[in-house]
Coordinates of C-alpha atoms in Angstrom, one line a residue:
Chain A
M1 CA 49.2 89.8 59.6
L2 CA 47.5 87.3 61.9
E3 CA 50.7 85.2 62.1
T4 CA 52.7 88.3 63.1
F5 CA 50.2 89.1 65.8
I6 CA 50.2 85.6 67.2
A7 CA 54.0 85.4 67.2
A8 CA 54.1 88.8 69.0
L9 CA 51.4 87.7 71.4
S10 CA 53.2 84.5 72.3
Q11 CA 56.4 86.5 73.1
T12 CA 54.3 89.1 75.0
V13 CA 52.8 86.6 77.5
T14 CA 56.1 85.3 78.7
F15 CA 57.7 88.8 78.8
L16 CA 54.7 90.6 80.4
P17 CA 55.6 89.6 84.1
M18 CA 59.1 91.1 83.5
A19 CA 57.5 94.3 82.1
V20 CA 55.1 94.6 85.0
A21 CA 58.0 94.0 87.4
L22 CA 60.0 96.8 85.8
Y23 CA 56.9 99.0 85.8
I24 CA 56.4 98.6 89.6
S25 CA 60.1 99.2 90.2
F26 CA 60.4 102.2 87.9
N27 CA 57.0 103.9 88.3
I28 CA 55.9 102.9 91.8
L29 CA 59.0 102.3 93.8
R30 CA 60.9 104.9 91.7
A31 CA 64.0 102.8 91.4
I32 CA 65.7 101.2 88.4
D33 CA 66.2 97.7 89.7
M34 CA 69.0 96.1 87.6
T35 CA 68.6 92.9 89.7
L36 CA 65.6 92.0 87.5
D37 CA 68.0 90.7 84.8
G38 CA 69.6 88.4 87.3
S39 CA 66.3 87.3 88.8
F40 CA 65.0 86.5 85.3
V41 CA 67.8 84.0 84.9
L42 CA 67.5 82.9 88.5
G43 CA 63.9 81.8 87.9
A44 CA 64.9 79.9 84.8
A45 CA 67.9 78.4 86.5
I46 CA 66.2 77.2 89.6
F47 CA 63.3 75.7 87.6
A48 CA 65.5 73.9 85.1
R49 CA 67.9 72.6 87.8
L50 CA 65.1 71.2 90.0
V51 CA 63.2 69.7 87.0
E52 CA 66.5 68.1 85.9
L53 CA 66.8 66.6 89.4
N54 CA 63.3 65.0 89.0
V55 CA 61.6 67.5 91.3
S56 CA 57.9 68.1 90.5
P57 CA 57.5 71.0 88.0
V58 CA 55.0 72.6 90.3
I59 CA 57.4 72.6 93.2
A60 CA 60.2 73.7 90.9
A61 CA 58.1 76.7 89.6
I62 CA 57.2 77.7 93.2
S63 CA 60.8 77.5 94.2
A64 CA 61.8 79.6 91.2
V65 CA 59.4 82.4 92.1
L66 CA 60.4 82.3 95.8
S67 CA 64.1 82.4 94.8
G68 CA 63.4 85.6 92.8
A69 CA 61.6 87.1 95.8
I70 CA 64.6 86.2 98.0
A71 CA 67.0 87.9 95.5
G72 CA 64.7 91.0 95.8
I73 CA 64.9 90.9 99.6
G74 CA 68.7 90.7 99.3
V75 CA 68.8 93.8 97.2
S76 CA 66.5 95.6 99.6
I77 CA 68.6 94.7 102.6
M78 CA 71.7 96.0 100.7
Q79 CA 69.9 99.4 100.4
R80 CA 68.8 99.4 104.0
G81 CA 69.1 102.9 105.5
Q82 CA 70.1 104.4 102.1
K83 CA 73.6 103.0 102.7
I84 CA 74.0 101.9 99.0
D85 CA 72.3 103.6 96.1
S86 CA 69.5 101.5 94.6
L87 CA 71.1 101.5 91.1
L88 CA 74.4 100.4 92.5
A89 CA 72.8 97.7 94.7
G90 CA 71.0 96.3 91.7
V91 CA 74.3 96.2 89.7
L92 CA 76.1 94.5 92.6
A93 CA 73.3 92.0 93.0
T94 CA 73.4 91.2 89.3
F95 CA 77.2 90.5 89.7
I96 CA 76.5 88.2 92.5
L97 CA 73.7 86.5 90.6
L98 CA 75.9 85.9 87.6
S99 CA 78.1 83.5 89.7
G100 CA 75.1 82.3 91.8
N101 CA 73.1 81.3 88.7
L102 CA 76.1 79.4 87.3
L103 CA 76.6 77.6 90.7
I104 CA 72.9 76.7 90.8
M105 CA 72.9 75.3 87.2
G106 CA 76.3 73.6 87.5
R107 CA 76.9 74.5 83.8
P108 CA 75.8 77.5 81.6
N109 CA 72.9 75.7 79.8
I110 CA 70.3 73.2 80.9
S111 CA 68.1 71.7 78.2
L112 CA 64.4 71.2 79.0
L113 CA 63.6 69.6 75.7
S114 CA 63.2 66.1 77.1
Q115 CA 61.9 67.1 80.6
V116 CA 58.4 67.3 81.8
T117 CA 57.6 70.9 82.6
L118 CA 54.4 72.7 83.7
V119 CA 53.4 73.3 80.1
S120 CA 55.1 70.5 78.1
R121 CA 52.1 68.1 78.2
A122 CA 49.8 70.9 77.0
F123 CA 52.2 71.7 74.1
Q124 CA 52.4 68.1 73.2
N125 CA 48.6 68.0 72.8
S126 CA 48.4 71.2 70.8
Q127 CA 50.3 74.5 70.4
L128 CA 47.1 76.4 71.2
L129 CA 46.5 74.6 74.5
G130 CA 50.1 75.2 75.4
W131 CA 49.9 78.9 74.8
I132 CA 46.6 79.2 76.6
L133 CA 48.2 77.6 79.7
V134 CA 51.3 79.9 79.5
T135 CA 48.9 82.9 79.2
L136 CA 46.9 81.7 82.2
L137 CA 50.1 81.3 84.3
S138 CA 51.5 84.6 83.3
G139 CA 48.1 86.4 83.6
V140 CA 47.5 84.9 87.1
F141 CA 50.8 86.2 88.5
C142 CA 50.3 89.7 86.9
L143 CA 46.7 89.9 88.2
I144 CA 47.8 88.9 91.7
I145 CA 50.3 91.7 91.7
C146 CA 47.7 94.2 90.3
A147 CA 45.3 93.1 93.0
I148 CA 47.9 93.8 95.6
L149 CA 48.4 97.3 94.2
F150 CA 44.7 97.9 94.7
T151 CA 45.0 97.3 98.4
K152 CA 46.3 99.6 101.2
L153 CA 49.7 97.9 100.7
G154 CA 49.7 99.1 97.1
L155 CA 48.9 102.6 98.3
I156 CA 51.8 102.6 100.8
L157 CA 54.2 101.3 98.1
R158 CA 53.2 104.2 95.8
A159 CA 53.7 106.6 98.8
L160 CA 57.1 105.0 99.4
G161 CA 58.1 105.8 95.8
D162 CA 56.7 109.3 95.9
N163 CA 58.0 110.5 99.3
P164 CA 59.7 107.9 101.6
N165 CA 60.6 110.7 104.1
L166 CA 56.9 111.5 104.7
L167 CA 56.1 107.8 105.2
A168 CA 59.0 107.5 107.7
R169 CA 57.7 110.6 109.6
R170 CA 54.3 108.9 109.8
G171 CA 55.9 106.0 111.6
K172 CA 55.7 103.5 108.7
P173 CA 58.5 100.9 108.5
I174 CA 59.7 101.9 105.0
E175 CA 62.4 99.3 104.9
L176 CA 59.8 96.6 105.3
Y177 CA 57.7 98.0 102.5
R178 CA 60.7 98.4 100.2
L179 CA 61.6 94.8 101.0
L180 CA 58.1 93.7 100.0
G181 CA 58.2 95.8 96.8
F182 CA 61.5 94.4 95.7
A183 CA 60.4 90.8 96.6
M184 CA 57.3 91.3 94.4
T185 CA 59.2 92.7 91.4
N186 CA 62.0 90.1 91.5
G187 CA 59.5 87.3 92.0
L188 CA 57.7 88.5 88.9
A189 CA 61.0 88.6 86.9
A190 CA 61.6 85.0 88.1
V191 CA 58.1 84.0 86.8
S192 CA 59.0 85.5 83.4
G193 CA 62.3 83.6 83.4
C194 CA 60.7 80.4 84.4
L195 CA 58.0 80.6 81.7
T196 CA 60.5 81.7 79.1
A197 CA 62.7 78.7 79.8
Q198 CA 59.7 76.3 79.4
T199 CA 58.6 77.8 76.1
I200 CA 62.1 78.1 74.5
G201 CA 63.3 74.7 75.8
Y202 CA 66.3 75.7 77.9
A203 CA 67.7 77.8 80.7
D204 CA 70.9 79.7 79.8
I205 CA 73.2 81.9 81.9
G206 CA 73.1 84.6 79.2
M207 CA 69.4 84.6 78.5
S208 CA 68.6 87.9 80.2
Y209 CA 70.9 90.0 78.0
G210 CA 69.2 93.4 77.6
M211 CA 65.9 92.3 79.2
T212 CA 65.7 95.2 81.7
L213 CA 66.3 97.8 79.0
T214 CA 63.7 96.2 76.7
A215 CA 61.2 96.1 79.6
L216 CA 61.9 99.7 80.4
G217 CA 61.4 100.7 76.8
T218 CA 58.2 98.8 76.5
V219 CA 56.7 100.2 79.7
I220 CA 57.4 103.8 78.6
L221 CA 56.2 103.1 75.1
G222 CA 53.0 101.6 76.4
K223 CA 52.3 104.6 78.6
Q224 CA 52.9 106.9 75.6
I225 CA 50.6 105.0 73.3
L226 CA 47.8 104.8 75.9
S227 CA 48.2 108.5 76.6
M228 CA 47.2 109.3 73.0
G229 CA 43.7 108.2 73.8
L230 CA 43.3 108.2 77.6
S231 CA 44.3 110.5 80.4
M232 CA 47.2 109.0 82.3
H233 CA 47.5 111.7 85.0
K234 CA 45.6 109.9 87.7
F235 CA 46.8 106.5 88.9
N236 CA 44.6 103.7 87.6
I237 CA 46.0 100.2 88.0
G238 CA 43.9 98.9 85.0
K239 CA 45.3 101.6 82.7
E240 CA 48.9 101.1 84.0
F241 CA 48.6 97.3 83.5
G242 CA 47.1 97.9 80.1
A243 CA 50.0 100.2 79.2
C244 CA 52.5 97.5 80.1
F245 CA 50.6 95.0 78.0
I246 CA 50.2 97.3 75.0
G247 CA 53.8 98.4 75.2
V248 CA 55.1 94.9 75.2
L249 CA 52.7 93.7 72.5
F250 CA 53.6 96.7 70.3
Y251 CA 57.3 96.2 70.7
F252 CA 57.1 92.5 69.7
F253 CA 54.7 93.2 66.9
A254 CA 57.1 95.7 65.5
V255 CA 60.1 93.3 65.8
N256 CA 58.1 90.4 64.2
G257 CA 56.6 92.7 61.6
L258 CA 59.9 94.1 60.5
L259 CA 61.4 90.6 60.3
R260 CA 58.5 89.5 58.1
L261 CA 59.2 92.4 55.8
E262 CA 62.6 90.7 55.1
I263 CA 64.5 93.5 56.9
N264 CA 68.1 92.4 57.6
P265 CA 68.2 91.8 61.4
L266 CA 71.5 93.8 61.4
Y267 CA 69.5 97.0 60.7
L268 CA 66.4 95.9 62.5
K269 CA 67.1 97.6 65.8
M270 CA 68.0 100.9 64.1
L271 CA 64.8 100.8 62.1
L272 CA 62.8 99.7 65.2
G273 CA 64.2 102.6 67.1
T274 CA 63.3 105.0 64.4
I275 CA 59.7 103.7 64.2
L276 CA 59.4 103.9 68.0
I277 CA 60.7 107.5 67.9
G278 CA 58.0 108.3 65.3
F279 CA 55.3 106.7 67.6
L280 CA 56.5 108.6 70.6
R281 CA 56.5 111.9 68.7
L282 CA 53.0 111.1 67.5
A283 CA 51.9 110.3 71.0
G284 CA 53.3 113.7 72.0
I285 CA 51.4 115.5 69.2
A286 CA 48.1 113.7 70.1
K287 CA 48.6 114.6 73.7
T288 CA 49.2 118.3 72.9
R289 CA 46.1 118.4 70.6
G290 CA 44.1 116.8 73.4
Q291 CA 45.2 119.5 75.8
I292 CA 44.3 122.3 73.3
Chain B
M1 CA 57.5 125.6 61.6
N2 CA 56.7 123.1 64.4
S3 CA 53.3 122.4 62.9
L4 CA 54.9 121.7 59.4
F5 CA 57.4 119.4 61.0
N6 CA 54.6 117.5 62.8
K7 CA 52.7 117.2 59.5
L8 CA 55.8 115.9 57.7
L9 CA 56.3 113.4 60.5
L10 CA 52.7 112.2 60.2
I11 CA 53.0 111.8 56.4
C12 CA 56.2 109.8 56.8
F13 CA 54.7 107.6 59.5
Y14 CA 51.5 106.9 57.4
Y15 CA 53.7 106.2 54.4
I16 CA 55.7 103.6 56.4
L17 CA 52.4 102.1 57.7
A18 CA 50.9 101.9 54.2
G19 CA 54.1 100.3 53.0
C20 CA 53.9 97.6 55.7
V21 CA 50.2 96.9 54.8
V22 CA 51.0 96.6 51.1
C23 CA 53.9 94.3 51.8
Y24 CA 51.8 92.0 54.0
G25 CA 49.1 91.9 51.4
A26 CA 51.4 91.2 48.5
P27 CA 51.7 87.6 47.3
S28 CA 54.8 85.7 48.3
T29 CA 57.8 86.3 46.0
F30 CA 58.9 82.7 46.4
K31 CA 58.0 80.3 43.6
P32 CA 56.7 77.0 44.9
S33 CA 59.6 75.0 43.6
I34 CA 62.3 77.2 45.3
K35 CA 63.5 75.6 48.5
K36 CA 63.6 78.1 51.3
I37 CA 66.4 77.7 53.8
G38 CA 66.7 79.8 56.9
I39 CA 70.0 80.1 58.7
I40 CA 69.9 81.4 62.3
M41 CA 73.1 82.8 64.0
P42 CA 73.0 83.8 67.6
I43 CA 75.5 86.7 67.2
E44 CA 77.7 88.3 64.5
H45 CA 80.9 86.4 64.6
K46 CA 83.5 85.5 62.0
A47 CA 83.5 81.8 62.9
L48 CA 79.7 81.6 62.5
L49 CA 79.8 83.5 59.2
E50 CA 82.3 81.0 57.9
I51 CA 80.1 78.1 58.9
S52 CA 77.2 79.8 57.1
E53 CA 79.3 80.5 54.0
G54 CA 80.6 76.9 53.9
F55 CA 77.1 75.6 54.2
Q56 CA 75.6 77.8 51.5
E57 CA 78.5 77.3 49.0
T58 CA 78.4 73.5 49.3
L59 CA 74.7 73.2 49.3
K60 CA 74.4 75.2 46.0
V61 CA 76.8 72.6 44.5
L62 CA 75.2 69.5 46.0
Y63 CA 71.5 70.4 45.4
S64 CA 70.5 70.9 41.8
G65 CA 67.2 72.7 42.4
P66 CA 66.8 76.4 43.1
I67 CA 67.5 77.4 46.7
K68 CA 66.8 80.7 48.5
F69 CA 68.8 81.3 51.7
K70 CA 67.9 83.7 54.4
V71 CA 70.4 84.4 57.2
G72 CA 68.9 85.7 60.5
N73 CA 71.3 87.2 63.0
A74 CA 69.9 87.5 66.5
Q75 CA 72.7 89.9 67.7
G76 CA 72.8 88.1 71.1
D77 CA 69.2 89.1 71.8
I78 CA 67.0 86.2 72.9
N79 CA 63.8 88.0 72.0
L80 CA 65.0 88.7 68.5
Q81 CA 66.1 85.1 68.2
R82 CA 62.6 83.9 69.1
A83 CA 61.1 86.3 66.5
I84 CA 63.4 85.0 63.8
I85 CA 62.6 81.4 64.5
S86 CA 58.9 82.2 64.7
Q87 CA 59.1 84.0 61.3
M88 CA 60.8 81.1 59.6
H89 CA 58.2 78.8 61.1
D90 CA 55.3 80.8 59.9
A91 CA 56.9 81.3 56.4
N92 CA 57.1 77.5 56.1
Y93 CA 60.8 77.3 55.4
D94 CA 61.8 73.9 53.9
L95 CA 64.8 73.7 56.2
V96 CA 65.7 75.7 59.3
V97 CA 69.5 75.7 60.1
P98 CA 70.3 77.0 63.6
I99 CA 73.9 77.4 64.5
A100 CA 75.2 76.8 68.1
T101 CA 73.6 74.7 70.9
S102 CA 71.2 77.2 72.5
V103 CA 69.8 78.3 69.1
V104 CA 69.2 74.6 68.2
Q105 CA 67.5 74.0 71.6
M106 CA 65.2 77.0 71.0
T107 CA 64.4 76.0 67.4
T108 CA 63.6 72.5 68.4
A109 CA 61.3 73.7 71.2
M110 CA 59.5 76.1 68.8
I111 CA 59.3 74.1 65.6
S112 CA 57.9 70.5 65.4
N113 CA 56.6 70.2 61.9
Q114 CA 59.6 71.5 59.8
S115 CA 63.0 70.0 59.2
I116 CA 65.8 71.4 61.4
L117 CA 69.6 71.0 60.9
G118 CA 71.6 72.0 63.9
L119 CA 75.2 73.1 63.2
A120 CA 78.1 73.3 65.7
A121 CA 75.7 72.0 68.4
D122 CA 76.0 69.6 71.3
V123 CA 72.4 68.4 71.4
T124 CA 71.7 64.8 72.6
E125 CA 67.9 64.8 72.3
K126 CA 66.6 62.8 69.4
K127 CA 63.8 64.3 67.4
D128 CA 62.2 63.1 64.1
N129 CA 62.7 66.6 62.5
L130 CA 66.3 67.2 63.8
A131 CA 69.7 66.4 62.3
V132 CA 72.9 67.6 64.0
V133 CA 76.6 68.3 63.1
N134 CA 78.7 68.3 66.2
D135 CA 82.1 70.0 66.0
E136 CA 83.4 69.0 69.4
I137 CA 86.8 67.5 69.1
D138 CA 88.0 65.3 72.0
K139 CA 90.1 67.6 74.2
E140 CA 92.4 64.7 75.0
K141 CA 93.5 64.8 71.4
I142 CA 94.2 68.5 71.5
I143 CA 96.2 68.3 74.7
A144 CA 98.1 65.2 73.4
F145 CA 99.1 67.2 70.3
I146 CA 100.2 70.2 72.4
H147 CA 102.2 67.9 74.6
K148 CA 103.8 66.3 71.6
V149 CA 104.9 69.8 70.3
Y150 CA 106.1 70.8 73.8
P151 CA 107.2 67.6 75.6
K152 CA 108.7 69.6 78.5
L153 CA 105.5 71.6 79.1
K154 CA 104.6 71.7 82.8
N155 CA 102.4 74.8 83.2
I156 CA 99.7 76.0 80.9
S157 CA 96.9 78.6 81.3
L158 CA 93.4 78.1 80.0
V159 CA 91.2 81.2 79.4
Y160 CA 87.6 80.4 78.8
S161 CA 84.1 81.8 79.0
S162 CA 81.0 80.6 80.9
S163 CA 79.1 79.9 77.6
D164 CA 77.1 76.7 77.4
K165 CA 79.4 75.0 74.9
I166 CA 82.8 75.9 76.5
F167 CA 82.1 75.1 80.2
P168 CA 82.1 71.3 79.9
E169 CA 85.0 71.5 77.4
A170 CA 87.1 73.3 80.0
A171 CA 86.5 70.5 82.4
Q172 CA 87.7 68.0 79.7
V173 CA 90.9 70.0 79.2
E174 CA 91.5 69.9 83.0
T175 CA 91.2 66.1 83.0
A176 CA 93.4 65.8 79.9
C177 CA 96.1 67.9 81.5
K178 CA 95.9 65.9 84.7
H179 CA 96.6 62.7 82.8
R180 CA 99.7 64.2 81.3
H181 CA 100.9 65.8 84.6
I182 CA 100.6 69.3 83.2
K183 CA 99.6 71.9 85.7
L184 CA 96.6 73.8 84.4
H185 CA 95.7 77.3 85.5
S186 CA 92.1 78.0 84.6
L187 CA 90.7 81.5 84.2
M188 CA 87.0 81.9 83.5
I189 CA 85.5 85.2 82.2
Q190 CA 81.8 86.1 82.0
N191 CA 82.1 89.3 80.0
L192 CA 84.6 90.6 77.5
S193 CA 85.6 93.3 80.0
D194 CA 86.8 90.6 82.4
L195 CA 89.4 89.4 79.8
Y196 CA 92.0 92.1 80.5
S197 CA 91.9 91.4 84.3
A198 CA 92.0 87.6 83.7
S199 CA 95.0 88.0 81.3
Q200 CA 96.9 89.9 84.0
A201 CA 96.2 87.1 86.4
I202 CA 98.0 84.5 84.3
P203 CA 100.9 83.2 86.4
Q204 CA 104.5 84.2 85.5
D205 CA 105.6 80.6 85.2
T206 CA 103.0 79.8 82.5
E207 CA 104.7 78.3 79.5
A208 CA 101.7 78.6 77.1
V209 CA 98.2 80.1 77.0
F210 CA 95.4 78.0 75.5
I211 CA 91.9 78.9 74.5
L212 CA 89.0 76.8 73.2
K213 CA 86.7 77.6 70.3
D214 CA 85.2 80.3 72.4
C215 CA 83.4 83.2 70.7
L216 CA 83.7 85.5 73.7
V217 CA 87.4 85.0 74.3
A218 CA 88.1 85.0 70.6
S219 CA 86.5 88.4 70.4
G220 CA 89.2 89.8 72.7
I221 CA 92.1 87.7 71.3
N222 CA 94.3 90.8 70.8
T223 CA 94.5 91.2 74.6
L224 CA 96.0 87.7 74.8
V225 CA 98.2 88.1 71.7
Q226 CA 99.8 91.2 73.3
L227 CA 100.3 89.4 76.6
T228 CA 101.9 86.3 75.1
K229 CA 104.1 88.4 72.9
K230 CA 105.3 90.4 75.9
R231 CA 106.0 87.2 77.8
K232 CA 107.4 85.4 74.7
I233 CA 105.1 82.3 75.2
P234 CA 102.9 80.6 72.6
L235 CA 99.2 81.3 72.3
I236 CA 97.5 78.1 71.3
T237 CA 93.9 78.4 70.1
S238 CA 91.2 76.1 68.6
D239 CA 90.2 77.9 65.4
D240 CA 91.8 79.3 62.3
G241 CA 90.3 82.8 62.7
T242 CA 92.3 83.5 65.9
V243 CA 95.5 82.3 64.1
Q244 CA 94.9 85.0 61.5
Q245 CA 94.6 87.5 64.3
G246 CA 98.0 86.6 65.9
A247 CA 97.8 83.3 67.8
S248 CA 100.8 81.0 67.3
F249 CA 98.9 78.0 66.1
A250 CA 95.5 76.3 66.5
V251 CA 94.3 72.7 66.8
G252 CA 90.7 72.6 65.6
V253 CA 88.1 72.1 63.1
S254 CA 87.8 74.5 60.2
E255 CA 84.5 76.3 60.5
K256 CA 83.9 75.9 56.8
D257 CA 84.1 72.1 57.3
I258 CA 81.2 72.3 59.7
G259 CA 79.2 74.1 57.1
I260 CA 80.3 71.6 54.4
E261 CA 79.2 68.6 56.5
G262 CA 75.9 70.3 57.3
A263 CA 75.3 70.9 53.6
K264 CA 75.8 67.2 52.9
L265 CA 73.0 66.5 55.4
A266 CA 70.9 69.4 54.1
A267 CA 71.0 68.0 50.5
Q268 CA 69.7 64.7 51.7
I269 CA 66.9 66.4 53.7
L270 CA 65.9 68.5 50.7
Q271 CA 65.7 65.3 48.7
G272 CA 63.1 63.9 51.1
V273 CA 65.2 62.0 53.7
S274 CA 63.7 62.5 57.2
P275 CA 66.3 64.4 59.4
G276 CA 65.7 62.0 62.3
K277 CA 66.9 59.1 60.2
L278 CA 70.3 60.8 59.5
S279 CA 72.9 59.9 62.1
M280 CA 74.7 62.8 64.0
V281 CA 77.8 63.9 62.2
K282 CA 80.8 64.3 64.5
L283 CA 83.9 66.1 63.2
T284 CA 86.7 64.3 64.9
K285 CA 89.8 65.0 62.9
P286 CA 91.5 68.4 63.8
T287 CA 93.4 70.6 61.4
I288 CA 96.6 72.4 62.5
F289 CA 96.6 76.1 61.6
I290 CA 100.0 77.8 61.9
N291 CA 100.9 81.5 62.0
L292 CA 104.5 81.6 60.8
S293 CA 105.2 85.2 61.7
A294 CA 104.0 84.6 65.3
L295 CA 106.2 81.6 65.6
K296 CA 109.1 83.6 64.2
Y297 CA 108.6 86.3 66.8
L298 CA 108.8 83.6 69.5
D299 CA 112.0 82.2 67.8
Q300 CA 110.1 78.9 67.6
D301 CA 110.9 76.3 65.0
L302 CA 108.1 74.9 62.8
A303 CA 109.7 71.5 62.8
P304 CA 108.1 70.2 66.2
I305 CA 104.6 71.2 65.0
K306 CA 105.2 69.6 61.6
S307 CA 106.4 66.3 63.1
A308 CA 103.6 66.2 65.7
A309 CA 101.1 66.8 62.9
K310 CA 102.7 64.0 60.9
A311 CA 102.7 61.7 63.9
F312 CA 98.9 62.2 64.5
H313 CA 98.1 62.4 60.7
Y314 CA 96.6 65.9 61.1
P315 CA 96.5 68.2 58.1
L316 CA 98.6 71.4 58.3
V317 CA 97.5 74.8 57.1
I318 CA 100.2 77.5 57.1
K319 CA 98.9 81.1 57.2

């Protein structure tokens, strides 16, 4: 049981920034940003390429995060003045990033096994030390974003998602706030990609397959689980962040747990889906009972 | 009614949960003497299944002790792949056998204290716990063979995907064609849905269509079979699976052979040899797989292929 939990936790820490990014985009900015898939690979690609070119891992990591933010800015510019629908803009940006990432990497796969990365030395010393460092890096970025959401900027971002017209009527530059929001989310997705590449030992052009959908599922799941015991009606960044964490941890715990029960991976997603439906129904029942 | 349904749902859920707890608590079903071997495939594909089958069948013959195989298929999901590797690591498998380059890279990054045998992988890093079977045949050899079969060949189209393994191979094909003054028209696809558009963009003066051992393109081989039939030009591939699906002929390694070579290494590892001490196995001799009915449809004689195979000393397999 402990092994399953540790395996799930190790996957959670690298995936958490992606889930938080999706949460901000889906729940705060009220847009499903498909660019996150591309930004995830972009973060990994920039980091791997720069490290391969003997650039310092710290500079490579900063460049990876900034490149994700730039991708977010690009998508925001595409949507400027509601000219292109946010979903379509995300899809188009993903198309562009597919080729862009390939151009950056020069080939579809860069191995990091023999490269010095941010966490390689820690992993060489001990697995525990390595994972503590990965957790710290992931946690710091997520906490910075959570801290931003506590500020007035966070309040304006929430207002932008709820009612952009009202914000515009009050004279706020909504395009600038959207740009900041998308830069934040895509930067976080790049953090996730960068950390994932370092822990799995490579950056690959196809490594983001299904990431956005998984992140979306985990965020909704986390909120449902938390709503069984806590009221989620009022916005509370601690609870929202906790929901993301619990959702991701639960998802990976379920995946790892089912695999350890010797379930054929072919049926795993079907069974996982069924279990998650059961959980969501239970959350609904608990919620209804709470209201009564 | 609704309340009854909710109660039933709760009972079912608790039943599943109790089952999980019991299974976790239960002692391992493996006896200590049984060697546990975990095979990891990135995606469901005929070629990968054949590698796995060849590996399992041969190892059962080569290793006298009891063996238990477990095949984990990640279905193209990187998170699932990580979970499978992690599970095999925690369950102390005696040998972990990842298939394909990116799976080998991930396994090597995650496992440092168990033996790993990478199959069909192009990994250059040396590790004490890693042995590798590389199936990459020199593309110069393949183009030389095709040129021998069609000496007047001037224009050929290559359809390939952007996967880690294929990308550099496509560059090798380009160089090999240049050496032989063959004009190569390359078409890269990133998704299977791109294949139809790419096939329509193949120039009219193309005399043959060539594909590498490429899982993505092979998945949509019917699109290329239809096109080449319509234009009455040969479709040359690099694996026997695509020949069975309608390609004219293939120059490549039999997937089963990769598994067989891997099993030879696995038998040594299970007998106590350190994987790092085993030298990388490279499969260098291609086999020619021929689809007689496809050649008949093109009114092409078998003789040039036979004589080319004889000249290069390549074995022939007629389907």
